[in-house]
Amino acid sequence: MLRSIHILLALALLAPAAAFAQQEEEEAPPPDAGTEGGAASDQAPEESGPALELEGLDTSSGLQPSLPGPARRAEVENFEYRLDPGTTLGERAAAILDRTTIGGYGEHDFVVPEEGVSTFRNHRYVVFIYSQISERISTATEVEFEWAGSPLKRDGVLTFGEVLLEFSVVDLEIAEWLVFRAGVILVPVGSYNLRHDAPAQELPDRPIAYTTIVPSTWFESGVGFLGEFDLGAGMKLNYELYAINGLDARITDGLGFRGARGSNLEDNNDDKAIVGRVAFLPLLNLELGLSGYTGAYDQLNNRVNMVNGDVFWRVGPLDLHGEVVYAAVDEGFVQGFPDGSPANTRDRVPEGMFGYYAQADYRFRIEPFFRALPDEWTEGHFTASLRYEEKDTDTDFVTAEGDAARLTLGLNFRPLPPYVIKNAFYFQENGAGGDQPHLWDGDFFGDSSWTYIGSVAYLF
Amino acid sequence: MIEHPAPMRLLALVLLLVASIVPGSAGAAGTYFTTPQLLKAFFPKSERVTYRKILLDPSQQRVLEKRLGYTPARREYVVFVALTGERIDGYALIDDERGQHEPITFAVKFSPTGVVERHEVMVYREGYGDEITDSRFRAQFAGKTGKDVVRAGQDIDVVTGATISSRSMAVGVRRAIALVEELVIKPAAIAGKQDEAAGTKG
């Protein structure tokens, strides 16, 4: 059975070649460049229309910039130049930089818990590298240094820190609706995991169900397809569908699937998990997503099945978004790792998990304030946020670690889109009392502990 | 031996078979228009398109700074003018605005009175966020004038998943409106009144 997957993957690798071979003979006609609202093709339109009197225009105005894509075909053909042993390192580096974008983001927090010690946290620094290898082949990678990388001092002891590839893919575009992707993939269960970048989020902490049941950042080695369909009447549908190593048996109450994220080195069984998401965009400002995951977590074919729904609705200055996730886990134990591995705890795995969040973000401006700021900040805004969320990482039991309800209030200042100063104050009640915590049950605020998080997030 | 779900195998096989026979279509983020292509697309019925280079003088810089809240990055702008005989059919302005990491080259077509008629992304240089090339997003700018706010999240809806690029385009188009109004429309109106006055005296 595993062999059949290998055969399918081999077919996947051969499929594009056939597509391109056919395309040589049958180039799709370009959309009409003169039609209002349509992105033009890369082909020059017919020599009709107005006479262009553009003599004397230079390129210094940025009107004819160095272009990616088709206009760079000649440069792409020079790709071999980079591989020529006769070129110097400097020449090769220049050729790489010419087609490669380097950017990234960072996040630095200040945390004040109700009980315990306040602390600064260098939460994450992520370097993003994107490169257009050719017109239809590109690669993208995120390298993350969490808690400033390694070594990490925890409880007074130096230990290994985290420097990892959160995302590292190579895409081969067969058609707009069919892109073949391979590498370390962001697992498309829900929207948060796909859009977890700190500068894009309005609250500093990730939703509690989306660090545990959907263990953001959830990344796995695998292959698959993604693409987008234009349904007409302004409606779109996009999808992602992958085969990945998938979750292993380290499934626990409290952490949920966080410890079970698959290895990028080895799978713990022959089963390859299948995961996908379909998103329907009936309007520009409305997205409805449905995701599913299925895969064996141990060597006895006990499975995790997960379903997630997400919605994002933007109404002028108000964003309304939320997600809900349910996971059904076959009865089993934390085992199946090589003999002697401390991962074989033989603990029972939870058989059900449930979580959700609902969030509202309202953007507003105080005109006199922004007018008084330096020039480049006058387009900024404030954002007020409210989020309510719950997680239950074992639906059979109520525990302090596994059950929580949280209410978060946030206020952000964003002088520019890529820079944001966040303030968040949350109340969290857990299941220590033996009752499932809810905002509307009992004395939520009396039974909660509060935490303040200040955070600076930036994109570069 | 683990049995994989048959429907999944079938789905994968169908996908691969379809992939192997479909002709590809160019849809990568990148170049959508060169300048000549854009001008022909903007003004297909005009006789000719020429251009004016306009160097901002200090008073124009002050006016623009007051309108926009910041000083435009360039000292010199090129405004394209479409003509049929002596009649002005419209204007176009090409400019850059920084997106997430890279500049986005965009163009705005204006009516002879300075109303936005069309917005196009000419070059998108990043691998992600090119949803702003979606016609649903770009169509929002049509009809905008200097009286409109043209601000993402107010009168311009932001594309889900392309927040920063959406905001960048709103900033860029707002600047383009101000530039065309202050550098072309208003000076032309003043010149017209002066000609009218001179004709009356004559």
XYZ file of C-alpha atoms in Angstrom:
662
model
C 0.000 0.000 0.000
C 2.849 2.338 0.786
C 4.211 1.537 -2.650
C 1.054 2.950 -4.206
C 1.725 6.285 -2.560
C 5.252 6.257 -3.911
C 3.897 5.595 -7.382
C 1.447 8.466 -7.031
C 4.210 10.804 -5.982
C 6.334 9.732 -8.913
C 3.373 10.516 -11.158
C 3.088 13.885 -9.486
C 6.638 14.662 -10.420
C 6.079 13.589 -14.016
C 2.734 15.333 -14.417
C 4.080 18.857 -14.906
C 6.332 17.740 -17.724
C 3.341 16.510 -19.648
C 1.509 19.731 -18.932
C 4.354 21.842 -20.213
C 4.791 19.656 -23.265
C 1.198 20.235 -24.163
C 1.418 23.908 -23.441
C 4.201 24.349 -25.963
C 1.687 23.382 -28.623
C -1.363 25.060 -27.170
C -0.675 28.363 -25.437
C -3.809 29.562 -23.682
C -5.076 32.806 -25.154
C -4.355 35.789 -22.922
C -7.122 37.735 -21.273
C -7.999 40.974 -23.026
C -5.666 43.555 -21.638
C -8.071 46.247 -22.571
C -10.898 44.865 -20.520
C -11.558 46.843 -17.400
C -10.589 45.025 -14.299
C -8.643 42.149 -15.820
C -5.008 41.562 -15.042
C -3.182 41.674 -18.298
C -1.340 38.830 -19.792
C 2.371 38.837 -20.204
C 1.972 39.050 -23.935
C 2.074 42.417 -25.586
C -1.263 43.417 -27.035
C -1.662 43.854 -30.754
C -0.155 46.971 -32.251
C -3.342 48.979 -32.080
C -4.673 51.763 -29.947
C -2.973 55.067 -29.389
C 0.415 56.123 -30.654
C 2.775 56.273 -27.707
C 4.957 59.369 -27.589
C 7.283 58.338 -24.817
C 10.665 59.408 -26.154
C 12.842 60.812 -23.420
C 11.335 58.767 -20.612
C 14.083 57.195 -18.576
C 13.925 54.307 -16.148
C 14.958 56.349 -13.141
C 11.336 57.115 -12.411
C 10.738 53.448 -11.751
C 8.449 53.152 -14.755
C 10.345 50.248 -16.190
C 11.672 48.440 -13.155
C 13.552 45.194 -13.153
C 10.699 42.796 -13.587
C 10.136 39.344 -12.223
C 8.380 36.700 -14.186
C 8.329 36.564 -17.980
C 10.364 39.705 -18.484
C 13.159 37.936 -16.654
C 13.177 34.854 -18.800
C 16.594 35.752 -20.136
C 17.899 36.059 -16.601
C 16.351 32.745 -15.668
C 18.086 31.161 -18.618
C 21.289 32.393 -17.058
C 20.589 30.239 -14.019
C 23.329 27.935 -15.266
C 25.691 30.840 -14.809
C 25.301 30.437 -11.036
C 26.266 26.810 -11.324
C 29.284 27.489 -13.506
C 32.395 26.717 -11.472
C 34.173 29.488 -13.360
C 32.083 32.232 -11.747
C 33.272 33.804 -8.541
C 31.366 33.535 -5.269
C 30.584 37.246 -5.499
C 29.116 36.867 -8.984
C 27.008 33.926 -7.873
C 25.800 35.832 -4.808
C 24.819 38.809 -6.971
C 22.854 36.534 -9.290
C 21.025 35.011 -6.333
C 20.211 38.342 -4.704
C 18.821 39.584 -7.967
C 15.896 37.157 -7.766
C 15.625 36.582 -4.022
C 13.659 38.492 -1.408
C 14.816 38.425 2.180
C 12.528 39.675 4.885
C 11.016 38.472 8.092
C 9.394 39.473 11.326
C 10.097 39.701 15.021
C 8.166 39.805 18.268
C 9.298 40.946 21.678
C 7.034 40.684 24.739
C 6.713 41.914 28.284
C 4.584 39.604 30.432
C 3.106 40.445 33.819
C 1.201 37.535 35.391
C -1.112 37.954 38.383
C 1.068 35.515 40.283
C 4.697 34.957 39.448
C 7.477 37.032 37.986
C 7.186 39.600 35.243
C 9.595 39.091 32.387
C 10.750 40.327 29.029
C 10.667 37.623 26.370
C 12.436 37.669 23.071
C 9.649 35.614 21.642
C 10.646 35.026 18.067
C 12.736 36.276 15.219
C 11.911 34.850 11.826
C 13.896 35.257 8.638
C 11.870 34.845 5.488
C 13.556 33.970 2.210
C 11.634 33.849 -1.051
C 13.182 33.123 -4.407
C 11.701 32.902 -7.872
C 13.806 30.131 -9.396
C 12.016 30.458 -12.726
C 8.699 31.766 -13.997
C 6.838 28.775 -12.560
C 9.132 27.474 -9.842
C 9.648 29.284 -6.564
C 10.817 28.502 -3.087
C 9.928 30.040 0.253
C 11.433 29.419 3.667
C 10.972 30.746 7.180
C 13.771 30.213 9.681
C 12.642 30.809 13.247
C 14.731 31.626 16.298
C 12.411 31.171 19.283
C 13.506 32.663 22.618
C 16.577 33.962 20.745
C 17.633 30.491 19.652
C 20.181 28.306 21.317
C 21.321 27.893 24.046
C 18.197 28.593 26.070
C 18.354 29.217 29.791
C 15.394 27.579 31.500
C 15.091 27.135 35.281
C 18.691 28.303 35.567
C 20.040 25.593 33.291
C 21.400 26.056 29.803
C 19.651 23.755 27.366
C 18.977 23.496 23.675
C 16.918 26.291 22.212
C 14.892 26.366 19.062
C 16.166 27.258 15.627
C 14.058 25.596 12.987
C 12.513 25.682 9.569
C 8.872 26.505 10.246
C 8.117 26.563 6.589
C 10.278 25.567 3.666
C 8.630 24.688 0.388
C 9.314 24.582 -3.294
C 6.330 25.245 -5.553
C 5.871 24.184 -9.142
C 2.988 25.956 -10.832
C 1.221 23.794 -13.373
C -1.789 26.085 -13.495
C -3.239 28.716 -11.195
C -5.511 26.066 -9.769
C -2.823 23.402 -9.555
C 0.463 24.115 -7.832
C 2.611 21.199 -6.725
C 4.239 21.853 -3.342
C 6.877 19.847 -1.512
C 8.807 20.506 1.673
C 8.054 21.590 5.203
C 4.435 22.635 4.882
C 2.225 24.749 7.130
C -0.545 22.276 7.916
C -3.814 23.726 6.587
C -6.093 23.012 9.520
C -7.933 26.278 10.010
C -6.750 29.730 9.041
C -4.743 30.699 12.123
C -1.934 28.244 11.495
C -1.612 29.554 7.949
C -1.575 33.217 9.045
C 0.175 33.045 12.376
C 2.728 35.790 11.670
C 2.874 38.067 14.704
C 2.658 41.417 12.849
C -0.542 40.276 11.122
C -2.219 39.299 14.400
C -3.844 41.866 16.678
C -3.372 40.009 19.973
C 0.045 38.877 21.219
C -1.016 35.440 22.431
C -2.266 32.778 20.052
C -5.671 31.250 20.787
C -5.270 28.503 23.383
C -7.009 25.871 21.257
C -4.728 26.825 18.375
C -1.507 26.086 20.205
C -2.740 22.709 21.466
C -5.491 21.038 19.422
C -4.199 22.766 16.303
C -0.599 23.101 17.504
C 0.404 26.342 15.799
C 2.887 26.651 14.354
C 2.077 23.210 12.960
C 4.448 22.258 10.185
C 5.080 18.858 8.639
C 7.134 17.356 5.852
C 5.029 16.338 2.919
C 3.812 16.956 -0.602
C 0.573 18.036 -2.175
C -1.314 20.542 -4.223
C -2.842 23.964 -3.747
C -4.631 26.351 -6.035
C -7.422 28.784 -6.657
C -10.547 28.706 -8.813
C -12.354 31.786 -10.076
C -16.043 30.922 -9.782
C -17.248 34.056 -11.548
C -19.464 36.806 -10.118
C -16.538 37.827 -7.944
C -16.450 34.525 -6.075
C -13.348 32.436 -5.492
C -12.482 29.089 -4.042
C -9.040 27.991 -2.984
C -7.763 24.747 -1.588
C -4.721 23.022 -0.130
C -4.383 19.227 -0.007
C -1.310 17.404 1.266
C 0.069 14.042 2.314
C 2.312 14.524 5.357
C 4.093 12.427 7.980
C 1.409 13.451 10.417
C 0.912 13.335 14.162
C 2.566 10.655 16.258
C 1.443 9.148 19.556
C 2.647 11.882 21.941
C -0.902 13.087 22.471
C -1.605 14.383 25.959
C -4.211 16.258 27.935
C -3.038 19.835 28.350
C -0.654 20.011 25.427
C -3.074 18.346 23.038
C -1.256 17.493 19.819
C 1.620 19.898 20.428
C 4.039 17.131 21.368
C 2.736 14.921 18.568
C 3.752 17.115 15.649
C 5.527 14.982 13.118
C 9.253 14.722 12.689
C 10.964 16.174 9.650
C 13.434 13.291 9.829
C 11.285 10.190 10.216
C 7.710 9.003 10.420
C 6.632 6.749 13.275
C 4.523 4.598 10.969
C 3.893 3.821 7.307
C 0.650 5.756 7.253
C 0.750 9.190 5.647
C -1.783 11.616 7.018
C -4.033 13.449 4.580
C -4.894 17.039 5.395
C -6.711 19.705 3.452
C -8.566 22.964 3.592
C -11.111 24.481 1.224
C -11.880 28.186 1.489
C -14.827 29.857 -0.201
C -14.672 33.613 -0.756
C -18.116 34.728 -1.906
C -17.162 38.365 -1.301
C -13.895 40.227 -1.133
C -14.235 40.626 2.613
C -15.690 37.232 3.577
C -13.901 33.903 3.814
C -15.397 30.597 4.932
C -13.015 27.710 5.464
C -13.432 24.014 6.152
C -10.474 21.779 7.012
C -9.977 18.117 7.695
C -7.187 15.860 8.878
C -6.957 12.090 9.074
C -3.955 9.959 9.932
C -2.735 7.082 12.069
C -0.852 8.206 15.159
C 0.682 4.875 16.159
C 1.708 1.581 14.580
C -1.632 -0.079 15.292
C -3.501 2.147 12.842
C -5.260 4.062 15.607
C -6.198 7.346 14.005
C -6.681 11.024 14.648
C -9.544 12.595 12.721
C -9.961 16.323 12.925
C -12.383 18.837 11.475
C -12.107 22.630 11.665
C -14.324 25.465 10.518
C -13.152 29.044 10.195
C -14.725 32.331 9.206
C -13.291 35.782 8.558
C -15.628 38.697 7.851
C -14.387 42.221 7.365
C -17.010 44.967 7.632
C -15.354 48.348 7.156
C -13.251 48.960 10.255
C -14.489 45.788 11.985
C -13.019 42.321 11.575
C -15.031 39.404 12.901
C -13.303 36.065 12.880
C -13.344 32.758 14.636
C -12.659 29.069 14.380
C -13.910 25.859 15.909
C -12.083 22.538 15.979
C -13.040 19.015 17.009
C -10.677 16.051 17.083
C -11.681 12.412 17.511
C -8.833 10.140 18.593
C -8.997 6.338 18.504
C -8.412 4.692 21.861
C -4.699 4.079 22.362
C -1.516 4.806 24.233
C 1.603 6.936 23.909
C 3.799 4.223 22.458
C 5.238 2.840 19.257
C 8.517 4.687 19.340
C 11.787 2.703 19.148
C 12.537 0.566 22.196
C 14.174 2.541 24.948
C 12.775 5.878 23.743
C 11.522 7.988 26.675
C 8.631 8.927 24.416
C 7.037 5.527 25.176
C 5.187 6.610 28.314
C 2.302 4.155 27.702
C -0.079 6.851 28.968
C -3.620 6.782 27.648
C -4.258 9.290 24.870
C -7.288 11.585 25.087
C -10.122 10.389 22.850
C -11.675 13.725 22.073
C -10.662 17.373 21.909
C -12.682 20.507 21.314
C -11.856 24.186 21.118
C -12.856 27.467 19.564
C -12.310 31.206 19.586
C -14.320 34.208 18.479
C -12.623 37.554 17.984
C -13.585 41.088 17.012
C -11.042 43.722 15.996
C -12.130 47.331 15.549
C -9.780 49.792 13.840
C -10.141 53.470 14.651
C -8.262 56.729 14.373
C -8.024 59.851 16.463
C -7.284 62.365 13.718
C -5.610 65.124 15.773
C -3.313 62.514 17.323
C -2.188 61.105 13.980
C -1.788 64.538 12.428
C 0.647 65.372 15.208
C 2.836 62.359 14.479
C 5.806 62.262 12.105
C 4.883 62.222 8.429
C 5.222 58.530 7.786
C 2.862 57.588 10.636
C -0.122 59.695 9.706
C -1.856 56.741 8.018
C -1.734 54.673 11.208
C -4.551 53.471 13.389
C -5.500 51.965 16.731
C -7.153 48.577 17.067
C -9.374 47.494 19.932
C -9.783 43.724 20.192
C -11.960 41.340 22.123
C -11.530 37.567 22.050
C -13.274 34.760 23.893
C -11.959 31.218 23.600
C -12.093 27.795 25.135
C -10.055 24.625 24.883
C -10.677 21.087 26.083
C -7.864 18.686 25.258
C -9.660 15.669 26.750
C -13.410 15.736 26.491
C -13.736 12.816 28.932
C -12.159 14.628 31.876
C -12.016 18.122 33.319
C -8.495 19.009 34.423
C -6.490 22.102 35.295
C -4.164 21.602 32.327
C -6.666 20.459 29.767
C -9.637 22.769 30.213
C -9.542 26.547 30.022
C -11.673 29.536 29.112
C -10.084 32.881 28.382
C -11.324 36.417 27.747
C -8.843 38.856 26.219
C -9.053 42.623 25.764
C -6.510 44.279 23.528
C -5.534 47.754 22.399
C -2.924 48.244 19.694
C -1.177 51.171 18.111
C -0.077 50.577 14.530
C 1.690 53.630 13.091
C 2.526 51.683 9.946
C 1.153 48.367 8.710
C 4.406 46.474 9.413
C 4.874 47.730 12.988
C 2.522 47.304 15.906
C 2.661 47.901 19.647
C 0.200 45.535 21.295
C -1.339 45.592 24.734
C -3.469 42.727 25.931
C -5.049 41.879 29.238
C -6.663 38.492 29.680
C -8.578 36.558 32.315
C -8.240 32.796 32.253
C -10.130 30.205 34.246
C -9.066 26.567 34.149
C -10.741 23.327 35.114
C -8.991 22.913 38.468
C -12.326 23.056 40.277
C -13.635 20.051 38.378
C -16.167 22.032 36.361
C -15.815 22.912 32.698
C -14.927 26.624 32.728
C -17.165 29.031 30.843
C -17.519 32.796 30.894
C -21.219 32.433 31.625
C -20.950 29.837 34.401
C -20.234 30.631 38.040
C -17.869 33.415 39.015
C -15.634 33.574 35.935
C -13.720 36.691 36.949
C -13.459 35.599 40.562
C -12.090 32.203 39.562
C -9.749 33.567 36.894
C -6.179 34.729 37.011
C -5.167 37.718 34.906
C -2.119 38.336 32.761
C -0.921 41.437 30.941
C 1.165 41.118 27.785
C 2.773 44.042 26.045
C 4.334 43.228 22.735
C 6.129 44.815 19.823
C 5.824 43.014 16.516
C 7.351 44.125 13.250
C 7.789 43.001 9.708
C 10.808 43.852 7.617
C 0.130 -3.515 6.794
C -1.860 -0.307 7.026
C -4.815 0.212 4.739
C -5.100 3.713 3.380
C -8.541 5.054 2.701
C -9.506 4.247 -0.868
C -11.231 7.589 -1.519
C -8.003 9.416 -0.749
C -6.043 7.266 -3.184
C -8.663 7.862 -5.833
C -8.666 11.620 -5.217
C -4.890 11.801 -5.489
C -4.921 9.744 -8.681
C -7.608 11.927 -10.275
C -5.662 15.060 -9.376
C -2.502 13.690 -10.902
C -4.206 12.539 -14.081
C -5.854 15.935 -14.508
C -2.532 17.625 -13.825
C -0.879 15.600 -16.542
C -3.275 16.702 -19.293
C -4.154 20.301 -18.426
C -2.369 23.063 -20.312
C -0.766 25.471 -17.889
C -1.805 29.069 -17.609
C 0.369 31.954 -16.687
C -0.775 33.141 -13.327
C 2.339 33.696 -11.277
C 2.703 36.829 -9.244
C 4.929 39.151 -11.182
C 4.540 41.329 -14.215
C 1.026 42.203 -15.264
C 1.739 45.205 -17.476
C 4.688 46.973 -19.007
C 4.234 50.729 -19.453
C 3.324 50.552 -23.169
C 0.879 47.690 -22.546
C -0.726 49.620 -19.732
C -1.185 52.832 -21.698
C -2.735 50.965 -24.616
C -5.040 49.161 -22.210
C -6.022 52.388 -20.423
C -6.633 54.435 -23.561
C -7.513 52.077 -26.414
C -9.577 54.677 -28.310
C -7.276 57.654 -27.986
C -5.122 58.863 -30.869
C -1.960 59.259 -28.868
C -0.542 59.202 -25.382
C 2.180 61.596 -24.375
C 3.563 62.563 -20.991
C 4.474 65.487 -18.790
C 7.329 65.474 -16.326
C 6.403 67.620 -13.366
C 9.009 68.773 -10.871
C 7.374 69.602 -7.551
C 8.052 73.143 -6.434
C 8.150 73.955 -2.688
C 4.591 75.290 -2.649
C 3.249 72.117 -4.298
C 5.210 70.017 -1.817
C 3.632 71.925 1.055
C 0.142 71.497 -0.376
C 0.668 67.770 -0.900
C 2.143 67.366 2.552
C -0.926 69.053 4.017
C -3.276 66.850 2.028
C -1.471 63.568 2.559
C 0.150 64.084 5.915
C 3.574 63.280 4.492
C 5.846 64.513 1.740
C 5.790 62.354 -1.403
C 9.029 60.461 -1.825
C 9.735 61.704 -5.337
C 10.527 65.233 -6.410
C 9.526 64.517 -9.984
C 6.440 62.726 -11.284
C 5.413 61.659 -14.761
C 1.778 62.117 -15.707
C 0.651 60.460 -18.940
C -1.875 62.356 -21.011
C -4.173 60.664 -23.547
C -5.321 62.824 -26.443
C -7.619 62.649 -29.432
C -6.865 65.699 -31.519
C -6.621 68.460 -28.935
C -9.153 66.857 -26.598
C -7.794 65.319 -23.389
C -9.259 61.841 -22.904
C -7.703 61.234 -19.529
C -4.587 60.910 -17.447
C -2.532 58.088 -15.985
C 0.007 57.978 -13.233
C 2.424 55.157 -12.444
C 4.023 54.964 -9.022
C 5.482 52.575 -6.455
C 4.289 51.851 -2.931
C 6.036 49.498 -0.545
C 4.205 46.265 0.089
C 5.189 43.684 2.663
C 8.847 43.555 1.662
C 9.062 44.896 -1.859
C 7.662 47.852 -3.801
C 4.429 47.327 -5.707
C 4.316 49.162 -9.049
C 0.775 50.321 -9.764
C -1.057 52.596 -12.159
C -4.160 54.737 -11.884
C -6.259 55.965 -14.794
C -8.095 59.271 -14.362
C -10.887 60.990 -16.248
C -10.135 64.487 -17.596
C -11.663 65.891 -14.380
C -9.498 63.746 -12.076
C -11.915 60.951 -11.165
C -10.303 57.528 -10.801
C -11.532 55.260 -13.581
C -9.273 52.259 -13.159
C -6.491 50.896 -11.002
C -4.031 48.232 -12.040
C -1.129 46.462 -10.382
C 1.705 46.474 -12.894
C 4.378 44.558 -11.031
C 3.954 42.504 -7.876
C 7.314 41.291 -6.663
C 6.482 39.102 -3.699
C 5.502 35.482 -3.621
C 2.457 35.983 -1.420
C -0.332 38.517 -1.036
C -0.957 39.057 -4.729
C -4.686 38.909 -4.013
C -4.641 42.688 -4.519
C -4.532 41.978 -8.249
C -8.058 40.595 -7.813
C -10.490 42.698 -9.836
C -12.866 42.807 -6.857
C -10.242 44.665 -4.869
C -9.087 46.981 -7.653
C -12.621 47.911 -8.701
C -13.139 49.627 -5.344
C -10.983 52.556 -6.430
C -13.140 53.433 -9.446
C -15.025 56.677 -8.904
C -12.776 57.931 -6.118
C -11.812 61.603 -6.026
C -10.024 63.912 -3.642
C -13.245 64.178 -1.644
C -13.037 60.502 -0.680
C -11.060 59.146 2.254
C -9.499 56.264 0.240
C -8.346 54.446 3.313
C -8.191 50.692 3.835
C -10.760 49.591 6.341
C -12.937 52.637 5.744
C -14.044 53.011 2.146
C -11.658 50.377 0.785
C -12.188 46.792 1.893
C -9.013 44.929 2.746
C -8.394 41.549 1.132
C -8.259 38.692 3.614
C -4.717 37.407 3.756
C -3.246 40.477 2.034
C -3.740 43.148 4.673
C -0.465 44.975 4.200
C -0.616 44.964 0.395
C -4.217 46.213 0.520
C -3.276 49.088 2.781
C -0.294 49.892 0.585
C -2.525 50.212 -2.474
C -4.973 52.480 -0.652
C -2.089 54.753 0.373
C -0.714 54.710 -3.173
C -3.998 55.506 -4.903
C -4.778 58.252 -2.407
C -1.421 59.831 -3.232
C -2.016 59.435 -6.971
C -5.358 61.267 -6.669
C -3.713 64.120 -4.792
C -0.845 64.341 -7.272
C -3.086 64.500 -10.342
C -5.426 67.023 -8.722
C -2.641 69.323 -7.516
C -0.252 68.986 -10.439
C -2.633 68.713 -13.392
C -6.318 69.398 -12.754
C -6.043 72.539 -10.610
C -3.290 74.216 -12.680
C -5.315 73.498 -15.838
C -8.413 75.046 -14.276
C -6.465 78.157 -13.270
C -4.940 78.432 -16.727
C -8.394 78.053 -18.272
C -9.793 80.872 -16.172
C -6.853 83.101 -17.106
C -7.390 82.365 -20.792
C -11.072 83.121 -20.358
C -10.278 86.408 -18.646
C -7.774 87.339 -21.314
C -10.343 86.534 -24.023
C -12.944 88.703 -22.313
C -10.539 91.621 -22.135
C -9.548 91.119 -25.763
